[in-house]
């Protein structure tokens, strides 16, 4: 099981006009409820996480694991959507996710993201998308939908 995970609007939910608090590790703090709901999903499913966020280029995997752990989210296996190193190399999120799915074949996955470019993807992919409300993050409804997708498609 795999969670294709965004950060902005999903775990970091401060409105763009508001200053985001930075943790001692130099990265933005997560919405506590959103982080707890992600931790619950991971605990119940054992899913691995693939960072889809543009922030994935900022740090190595080991540093990301530390950032998540400090915020109460333990991830057993973490990777990145692709090996892009700069924002200018990236396509829109929807295309990058579609490429990942094509490359990885029949994997049981869920997309937890607020990026609307995912609307342009085929219906079979959109059915595995938990659309996040950007200033709310992973609420109880989103958590349950992610669990339903992962646990009913085993």
PDB file of N, CA and C in Angstrom, residues 47-126:
ATOM      1  N   UNK A  47       1.127   1.417   5.252  1.00  0.00           N
ATOM      2  CA  UNK A  47       1.466   1.934   3.923  1.00  0.00           C
ATOM      3  C   UNK A  47       2.820   2.623   3.919  1.00  0.00           C
ATOM      4  N   UNK A  48       3.443   2.606   2.768  1.00  0.00           N
ATOM      5  CA  UNK A  48       4.644   3.417   2.567  1.00  0.00           C
ATOM      6  C   UNK A  48       4.191   4.765   2.019  1.00  0.00           C
ATOM      7  N   UNK A  49       5.065   5.757   2.103  1.00  0.00           N
ATOM      8  CA  UNK A  49       4.731   7.107   1.656  1.00  0.00           C
ATOM      9  C   UNK A  49       5.632   7.499   0.493  1.00  0.00           C
ATOM     10  N   UNK A  50       5.012   8.057  -0.533  1.00  0.00           N
ATOM     11  CA  UNK A  50       5.739   8.647  -1.659  1.00  0.00           C
ATOM     12  C   UNK A  50       5.437  10.138  -1.616  1.00  0.00           C
ATOM     13  N   UNK A  51       6.460  10.946  -1.409  1.00  0.00           N
ATOM     14  CA  UNK A  51       6.275  12.393  -1.366  1.00  0.00           C
ATOM     15  C   UNK A  51       5.997  12.916  -2.769  1.00  0.00           C
ATOM     16  N   UNK A  52       4.815  13.507  -2.939  1.00  0.00           N
ATOM     17  CA  UNK A  52       4.441  14.111  -4.216  1.00  0.00           C
ATOM     18  C   UNK A  52       4.632  15.625  -4.170  1.00  0.00           C
ATOM     19  N   UNK A  53       4.759  16.164  -2.989  1.00  0.00           N
ATOM     20  CA  UNK A  53       4.900  17.605  -2.778  1.00  0.00           C
ATOM     21  C   UNK A  53       6.122  18.168  -3.503  1.00  0.00           C
ATOM     22  N   UNK A  54       6.003  19.405  -3.955  1.00  0.00           N
ATOM     23  CA  UNK A  54       7.175  20.058  -4.544  1.00  0.00           C
ATOM     24  C   UNK A  54       8.283  20.217  -3.506  1.00  0.00           C
ATOM     25  N   UNK A  55       7.943  20.204  -2.237  1.00  0.00           N
ATOM     26  CA  UNK A  55       8.954  20.287  -1.171  1.00  0.00           C
ATOM     27  C   UNK A  55       9.896  19.082  -1.172  1.00  0.00           C
ATOM     28  N   UNK A  56       9.546  18.026  -1.889  1.00  0.00           N
ATOM     29  CA  UNK A  56      10.384  16.815  -1.889  1.00  0.00           C
ATOM     30  C   UNK A  56      11.815  17.102  -2.320  1.00  0.00           C
ATOM     31  N   UNK A  57      11.998  18.169  -3.109  1.00  0.00           N
ATOM     32  CA  UNK A  57      13.346  18.478  -3.602  1.00  0.00           C
ATOM     33  C   UNK A  57      14.221  19.144  -2.539  1.00  0.00           C
ATOM     34  N   UNK A  58      13.618  19.577  -1.432  1.00  0.00           N
ATOM     35  CA  UNK A  58      14.349  20.350  -0.428  1.00  0.00           C
ATOM     36  C   UNK A  58      15.304  19.534   0.430  1.00  0.00           C
ATOM     37  N   UNK A  59      14.975  18.262   0.673  1.00  0.00           N
ATOM     38  CA  UNK A  59      15.765  17.455   1.598  1.00  0.00           C
ATOM     39  C   UNK A  59      15.916  16.027   1.098  1.00  0.00           C
ATOM     40  N   UNK A  60      16.934  15.353   1.624  1.00  0.00           N
ATOM     41  CA  UNK A  60      17.130  13.923   1.369  1.00  0.00           C
ATOM     42  C   UNK A  60      16.091  13.134   2.170  1.00  0.00           C
ATOM     43  N   UNK A  61      15.881  11.889   1.796  1.00  0.00           N
ATOM     44  CA  UNK A  61      14.904  11.014   2.449  1.00  0.00           C
ATOM     45  C   UNK A  61      15.124  10.950   3.960  1.00  0.00           C
ATOM     46  N   UNK A  62      16.363  10.784   4.386  1.00  0.00           N
ATOM     47  CA  UNK A  62      16.662  10.659   5.817  1.00  0.00           C
ATOM     48  C   UNK A  62      16.195  11.889   6.582  1.00  0.00           C
ATOM     49  N   UNK A  63      16.413  13.060   6.012  1.00  0.00           N
ATOM     50  CA  UNK A  63      15.978  14.294   6.671  1.00  0.00           C
ATOM     51  C   UNK A  63      14.459  14.370   6.712  1.00  0.00           C
ATOM     52  N   UNK A  64      13.808  13.952   5.637  1.00  0.00           N
ATOM     53  CA  UNK A  64      12.346  13.936   5.635  1.00  0.00           C
ATOM     54  C   UNK A  64      11.815  13.012   6.722  1.00  0.00           C
ATOM     55  N   UNK A  65      12.422  11.851   6.868  1.00  0.00           N
ATOM     56  CA  UNK A  65      11.978  10.917   7.906  1.00  0.00           C
ATOM     57  C   UNK A  65      12.070  11.559   9.282  1.00  0.00           C
ATOM     58  N   UNK A  66      13.150  12.300   9.533  1.00  0.00           N
ATOM     59  CA  UNK A  66      13.310  13.012  10.808  1.00  0.00           C
ATOM     60  C   UNK A  66      12.239  14.090  10.983  1.00  0.00           C
ATOM     61  N   UNK A  67      11.996  14.856   9.924  1.00  0.00           N
ATOM     62  CA  UNK A  67      10.989  15.925   9.980  1.00  0.00           C
ATOM     63  C   UNK A  67       9.624  15.340  10.343  1.00  0.00           C
ATOM     64  N   UNK A  68       9.239  14.260   9.691  1.00  0.00           N
ATOM     65  CA  UNK A  68       7.958  13.634   9.989  1.00  0.00           C
ATOM     66  C   UNK A  68       7.934  13.091  11.415  1.00  0.00           C
ATOM     67  N   UNK A  69       8.995  12.423  11.824  1.00  0.00           N
ATOM     68  CA  UNK A  69       9.043  11.827  13.163  1.00  0.00           C
ATOM     69  C   UNK A  69       8.916  12.890  14.252  1.00  0.00           C
ATOM     70  N   UNK A  70       9.623  14.011  14.095  1.00  0.00           N
ATOM     71  CA  UNK A  70       9.537  15.113  15.057  1.00  0.00           C
ATOM     72  C   UNK A  70       8.097  15.606  15.179  1.00  0.00           C
ATOM     73  N   UNK A  71       7.333  15.510  14.100  1.00  0.00           N
ATOM     74  CA  UNK A  71       5.952  15.983  14.080  1.00  0.00           C
ATOM     75  C   UNK A  71       4.946  14.881  14.413  1.00  0.00           C
ATOM     76  N   UNK A  72       5.458  13.744  14.906  1.00  0.00           N
ATOM     77  CA  UNK A  72       4.587  12.669  15.366  1.00  0.00           C
ATOM     78  C   UNK A  72       4.114  11.699  14.311  1.00  0.00           C
ATOM     79  N   UNK A  73       4.747  11.701  13.159  1.00  0.00           N
ATOM     80  CA  UNK A  73       4.350  10.809  12.065  1.00  0.00           C
ATOM     81  C   UNK A  73       5.526   9.884  11.756  1.00  0.00           C
ATOM     82  N   UNK A  74       5.369   8.614  12.125  1.00  0.00           N
ATOM     83  CA  UNK A  74       6.415   7.631  11.858  1.00  0.00           C
ATOM     84  C   UNK A  74       6.129   6.953  10.527  1.00  0.00           C
ATOM     85  N   UNK A  75       7.095   7.040   9.638  1.00  0.00           N
ATOM     86  CA  UNK A  75       6.971   6.448   8.307  1.00  0.00           C
ATOM     87  C   UNK A  75       8.005   5.331   8.187  1.00  0.00           C
ATOM     88  N   UNK A  76       7.535   4.134   7.861  1.00  0.00           N
ATOM     89  CA  UNK A  76       8.448   3.000   7.736  1.00  0.00           C
ATOM     90  C   UNK A  76       9.240   3.016   6.445  1.00  0.00           C
ATOM     91  N   UNK A  77       8.596   3.422   5.368  1.00  0.00           N
ATOM     92  CA  UNK A  77       9.284   3.489   4.072  1.00  0.00           C
ATOM     93  C   UNK A  77       8.850   4.762   3.365  1.00  0.00           C
ATOM     94  N   UNK A  78       9.837   5.559   2.957  1.00  0.00           N
ATOM     95  CA  UNK A  78       9.573   6.841   2.312  1.00  0.00           C
ATOM     96  C   UNK A  78      10.384   6.951   1.042  1.00  0.00           C
ATOM     97  N   UNK A  79       9.744   7.445  -0.006  1.00  0.00           N
ATOM     98  CA  UNK A  79      10.455   7.715  -1.256  1.00  0.00           C
ATOM     99  C   UNK A  79       9.857   8.989  -1.860  1.00  0.00           C
ATOM    100  N   UNK A  80      10.375   9.363  -3.011  1.00  0.00           N
ATOM    101  CA  UNK A  80       9.903  10.566  -3.694  1.00  0.00           C
ATOM    102  C   UNK A  80       9.232  10.165  -5.006  1.00  0.00           C
ATOM    103  N   UNK A  81       8.305  10.994  -5.446  1.00  0.00           N
ATOM    104  CA  UNK A  81       7.530  10.734  -6.646  1.00  0.00           C
ATOM    105  C   UNK A  81       8.417  10.497  -7.864  1.00  0.00           C
ATOM    106  N   UNK A  82       9.488  11.267  -7.940  1.00  0.00           N
ATOM    107  CA  UNK A  82      10.457  11.106  -9.022  1.00  0.00           C
ATOM    108  C   UNK A  82      11.778  11.712  -8.562  1.00  0.00           C
ATOM    109  N   UNK A  83      12.738  11.747  -9.442  1.00  0.00           N
ATOM    110  CA  UNK A  83      14.071  12.234  -9.050  1.00  0.00           C
ATOM    111  C   UNK A  83      14.344  13.668  -9.494  1.00  0.00           C
ATOM    112  N   UNK A  84      13.303  14.430  -9.764  1.00  0.00           N
ATOM    113  CA  UNK A  84      13.480  15.837 -10.151  1.00  0.00           C
ATOM    114  C   UNK A  84      14.190  16.584  -9.029  1.00  0.00           C
ATOM    115  N   UNK A  85      15.050  17.525  -9.404  1.00  0.00           N
ATOM    116  CA  UNK A  85      15.856  18.249  -8.420  1.00  0.00           C
ATOM    117  C   UNK A  85      15.504  19.735  -8.317  1.00  0.00           C
ATOM    118  N   UNK A  86      14.693  20.248  -9.252  1.00  0.00           N
ATOM    119  CA  UNK A  86      14.331  21.667  -9.207  1.00  0.00           C
ATOM    120  C   UNK A  86      12.890  21.846  -9.667  1.00  0.00           C
ATOM    121  N   UNK A  87      12.313  22.947  -9.250  1.00  0.00           N
ATOM    122  CA  UNK A  87      10.929  23.244  -9.628  1.00  0.00           C
ATOM    123  C   UNK A  87      10.759  23.366 -11.137  1.00  0.00           C
ATOM    124  N   UNK A  88      11.773  23.892 -11.812  1.00  0.00           N
ATOM    125  CA  UNK A  88      11.669  24.077 -13.261  1.00  0.00           C
ATOM    126  C   UNK A  88      11.642  22.753 -14.015  1.00  0.00           C
ATOM    127  N   UNK A  89      12.131  21.683 -13.388  1.00  0.00           N
ATOM    128  CA  UNK A  89      12.113  20.361 -14.017  1.00  0.00           C
ATOM    129  C   UNK A  89      10.775  19.646 -13.846  1.00  0.00           C
ATOM    130  N   UNK A  90       9.962  20.132 -12.918  1.00  0.00           N
ATOM    131  CA  UNK A  90       8.715  19.450 -12.597  1.00  0.00           C
ATOM    132  C   UNK A  90       7.602  19.793 -13.579  1.00  0.00           C
ATOM    133  N   UNK A  91       6.726  18.809 -13.802  1.00  0.00           N
ATOM    134  CA  UNK A  91       5.499  19.024 -14.564  1.00  0.00           C
ATOM    135  C   UNK A  91       4.401  19.356 -13.556  1.00  0.00           C
ATOM    136  N   UNK A  92       3.167  19.456 -14.044  1.00  0.00           N
ATOM    137  CA  UNK A  92       2.104  19.632 -13.061  1.00  0.00           C
ATOM    138  C   UNK A  92       1.941  18.319 -12.298  1.00  0.00           C
ATOM    139  N   UNK A  93       1.411  18.423 -11.092  1.00  0.00           N
ATOM    140  CA  UNK A  93       1.321  17.268 -10.181  1.00  0.00           C
ATOM    141  C   UNK A  93       0.568  16.117 -10.812  1.00  0.00           C
ATOM    142  N   UNK A  94      -0.539  16.410 -11.483  1.00  0.00           N
ATOM    143  CA  UNK A  94      -1.320  15.350 -12.101  1.00  0.00           C
ATOM    144  C   UNK A  94      -0.502  14.511 -13.062  1.00  0.00           C
ATOM    145  N   UNK A  95       0.268  15.154 -13.931  1.00  0.00           N
ATOM    146  CA  UNK A  95       1.103  14.413 -14.885  1.00  0.00           C
ATOM    147  C   UNK A  95       2.172  13.597 -14.174  1.00  0.00           C
ATOM    148  N   UNK A  96       2.768  14.173 -13.133  1.00  0.00           N
ATOM    149  CA  UNK A  96       3.802  13.433 -12.396  1.00  0.00           C
ATOM    150  C   UNK A  96       3.218  12.200 -11.703  1.00  0.00           C
ATOM    151  N   UNK A  97       2.027  12.350 -11.149  1.00  0.00           N
ATOM    152  CA  UNK A  97       1.370  11.211 -10.499  1.00  0.00           C
ATOM    153  C   UNK A  97       1.021  10.146 -11.529  1.00  0.00           C
ATOM    154  N   UNK A  98       0.502  10.566 -12.671  1.00  0.00           N
ATOM    155  CA  UNK A  98       0.156   9.597 -13.719  1.00  0.00           C
ATOM    156  C   UNK A  98       1.389   8.834 -14.186  1.00  0.00           C
ATOM    157  N   UNK A  99       2.527   9.513 -14.326  1.00  0.00           N
ATOM    158  CA  UNK A  99       3.776   8.842 -14.702  1.00  0.00           C
ATOM    159  C   UNK A  99       4.192   7.830 -13.630  1.00  0.00           C
ATOM    160  N   UNK A 100       4.067   8.206 -12.358  1.00  0.00           N
ATOM    161  CA  UNK A 100       4.436   7.296 -11.268  1.00  0.00           C
ATOM    162  C   UNK A 100       3.570   6.040 -11.312  1.00  0.00           C
ATOM    163  N   UNK A 101       2.265   6.225 -11.515  1.00  0.00           N
ATOM    164  CA  UNK A 101       1.342   5.089 -11.566  1.00  0.00           C
ATOM    165  C   UNK A 101       1.684   4.192 -12.752  1.00  0.00           C
ATOM    166  N   UNK A 102       1.951   4.784 -13.894  1.00  0.00           N
ATOM    167  CA  UNK A 102       2.321   4.003 -15.083  1.00  0.00           C
ATOM    168  C   UNK A 102       3.608   3.206 -14.817  1.00  0.00           C
ATOM    169  N   UNK A 103       4.565   3.844 -14.193  1.00  0.00           N
ATOM    170  CA  UNK A 103       5.860   3.201 -13.903  1.00  0.00           C
ATOM    171  C   UNK A 103       5.732   2.077 -12.873  1.00  0.00           C
ATOM    172  N   UNK A 104       4.844   2.243 -11.888  1.00  0.00           N
ATOM    173  CA  UNK A 104       4.753   1.294 -10.779  1.00  0.00           C
ATOM    174  C   UNK A 104       3.661   0.249 -10.926  1.00  0.00           C
ATOM    175  N   UNK A 105       2.873   0.342 -11.975  1.00  0.00           N
ATOM    176  CA  UNK A 105       1.902  -0.705 -12.272  1.00  0.00           C
ATOM    177  C   UNK A 105       0.776  -0.832 -11.270  1.00  0.00           C
ATOM    178  N   UNK A 106       0.350  -2.048 -11.039  1.00  0.00           N
ATOM    179  CA  UNK A 106      -0.822  -2.346 -10.207  1.00  0.00           C
ATOM    180  C   UNK A 106      -0.482  -2.300  -8.722  1.00  0.00           C
ATOM    181  N   UNK A 107      -0.274  -1.113  -8.212  1.00  0.00           N
ATOM    182  CA  UNK A 107       0.015  -0.903  -6.796  1.00  0.00           C
ATOM    183  C   UNK A 107      -1.253  -0.381  -6.134  1.00  0.00           C
ATOM    184  N   UNK A 108      -1.527  -0.835  -4.926  1.00  0.00           N
ATOM    185  CA  UNK A 108      -2.652  -0.310  -4.152  1.00  0.00           C
ATOM    186  C   UNK A 108      -2.219   1.031  -3.565  1.00  0.00           C
ATOM    187  N   UNK A 109      -2.810   2.104  -4.052  1.00  0.00           N
ATOM    188  CA  UNK A 109      -2.384   3.440  -3.644  1.00  0.00           C
ATOM    189  C   UNK A 109      -3.579   4.341  -3.369  1.00  0.00           C
ATOM    190  N   UNK A 110      -3.280   5.431  -2.645  1.00  0.00           N
ATOM    191  CA  UNK A 110      -4.221   6.519  -2.456  1.00  0.00           C
ATOM    192  C   UNK A 110      -3.445   7.813  -2.658  1.00  0.00           C
ATOM    193  N   UNK A 111      -4.091   8.805  -3.232  1.00  0.00           N
ATOM    194  CA  UNK A 111      -3.499  10.127  -3.424  1.00  0.00           C
ATOM    195  C   UNK A 111      -4.132  11.062  -2.393  1.00  0.00           C
ATOM    196  N   UNK A 112      -3.303  11.657  -1.533  1.00  0.00           N
ATOM    197  CA  UNK A 112      -3.797  12.622  -0.552  1.00  0.00           C
ATOM    198  C   UNK A 112      -3.197  13.966  -0.934  1.00  0.00           C
ATOM    199  N   UNK A 113      -4.008  14.806  -1.548  1.00  0.00           N
ATOM    200  CA  UNK A 113      -3.483  16.016  -2.186  1.00  0.00           C
ATOM    201  C   UNK A 113      -4.605  17.033  -2.385  1.00  0.00           C
ATOM    202  N   UNK A 114      -4.226  18.309  -2.450  1.00  0.00           N
ATOM    203  CA  UNK A 114      -5.206  19.368  -2.745  1.00  0.00           C
ATOM    204  C   UNK A 114      -4.998  19.953  -4.139  1.00  0.00           C
ATOM    205  N   UNK A 115      -4.069  19.399  -4.921  1.00  0.00           N
ATOM    206  CA  UNK A 115      -3.726  19.930  -6.245  1.00  0.00           C
ATOM    207  C   UNK A 115      -4.824  19.585  -7.252  1.00  0.00           C
ATOM    208  N   UNK A 116      -5.459  20.607  -7.797  1.00  0.00           N
ATOM    209  CA  UNK A 116      -6.592  20.390  -8.693  1.00  0.00           C
ATOM    210  C   UNK A 116      -6.209  19.862 -10.073  1.00  0.00           C
ATOM    211  N   UNK A 117      -4.908  19.832 -10.405  1.00  0.00           N
ATOM    212  CA  UNK A 117      -4.508  19.254 -11.693  1.00  0.00           C
ATOM    213  C   UNK A 117      -4.840  17.765 -11.753  1.00  0.00           C
ATOM    214  N   UNK A 118      -5.076  17.164 -10.614  1.00  0.00           N
ATOM    215  CA  UNK A 118      -5.447  15.747 -10.564  1.00  0.00           C
ATOM    216  C   UNK A 118      -6.825  15.534 -11.203  1.00  0.00           C
ATOM    217  N   UNK A 119      -7.645  16.585 -11.247  1.00  0.00           N
ATOM    218  CA  UNK A 119      -8.955  16.506 -11.909  1.00  0.00           C
ATOM    219  C   UNK A 119      -8.841  16.129 -13.378  1.00  0.00           C
ATOM    220  N   UNK A 120      -7.694  16.396 -13.994  1.00  0.00           N
ATOM    221  CA  UNK A 120      -7.500  16.124 -15.422  1.00  0.00           C
ATOM    222  C   UNK A 120      -7.088  14.686 -15.701  1.00  0.00           C
ATOM    223  N   UNK A 121      -6.921  13.879 -14.670  1.00  0.00           N
ATOM    224  CA  UNK A 121      -6.474  12.502 -14.844  1.00  0.00           C
ATOM    225  C   UNK A 121      -7.649  11.572 -15.147  1.00  0.00           C
ATOM    226  N   UNK A 122      -7.351  10.368 -15.654  1.00  0.00           N
ATOM    227  CA  UNK A 122      -8.420   9.396 -15.927  1.00  0.00           C
ATOM    228  C   UNK A 122      -9.219   9.074 -14.656  1.00  0.00           C
ATOM    229  N   UNK A 123     -10.462   8.710 -14.852  1.00  0.00           N
ATOM    230  CA  UNK A 123     -11.377   8.435 -13.733  1.00  0.00           C
ATOM    231  C   UNK A 123     -10.839   7.369 -12.776  1.00  0.00           C
ATOM    232  N   UNK A 124     -10.185   6.353 -13.315  1.00  0.00           N
ATOM    233  CA  UNK A 124      -9.661   5.276 -12.461  1.00  0.00           C
ATOM    234  C   UNK A 124      -8.639   5.807 -11.457  1.00  0.00           C
ATOM    235  N   UNK A 125      -7.899   6.824 -11.826  1.00  0.00           N
ATOM    236  CA  UNK A 125      -6.928   7.440 -10.910  1.00  0.00           C
ATOM    237  C   UNK A 125      -7.654   8.371  -9.948  1.00  0.00           C
ATOM    238  N   UNK A 126      -8.573   9.167 -10.469  1.00  0.00           N
ATOM    239  CA  UNK A 126      -9.303  10.121  -9.614  1.00  0.00           C
ATOM    240  C   UNK A 126     -10.086   9.412  -8.512  1.00  0.00           C
TER     241      UNK A 126
END
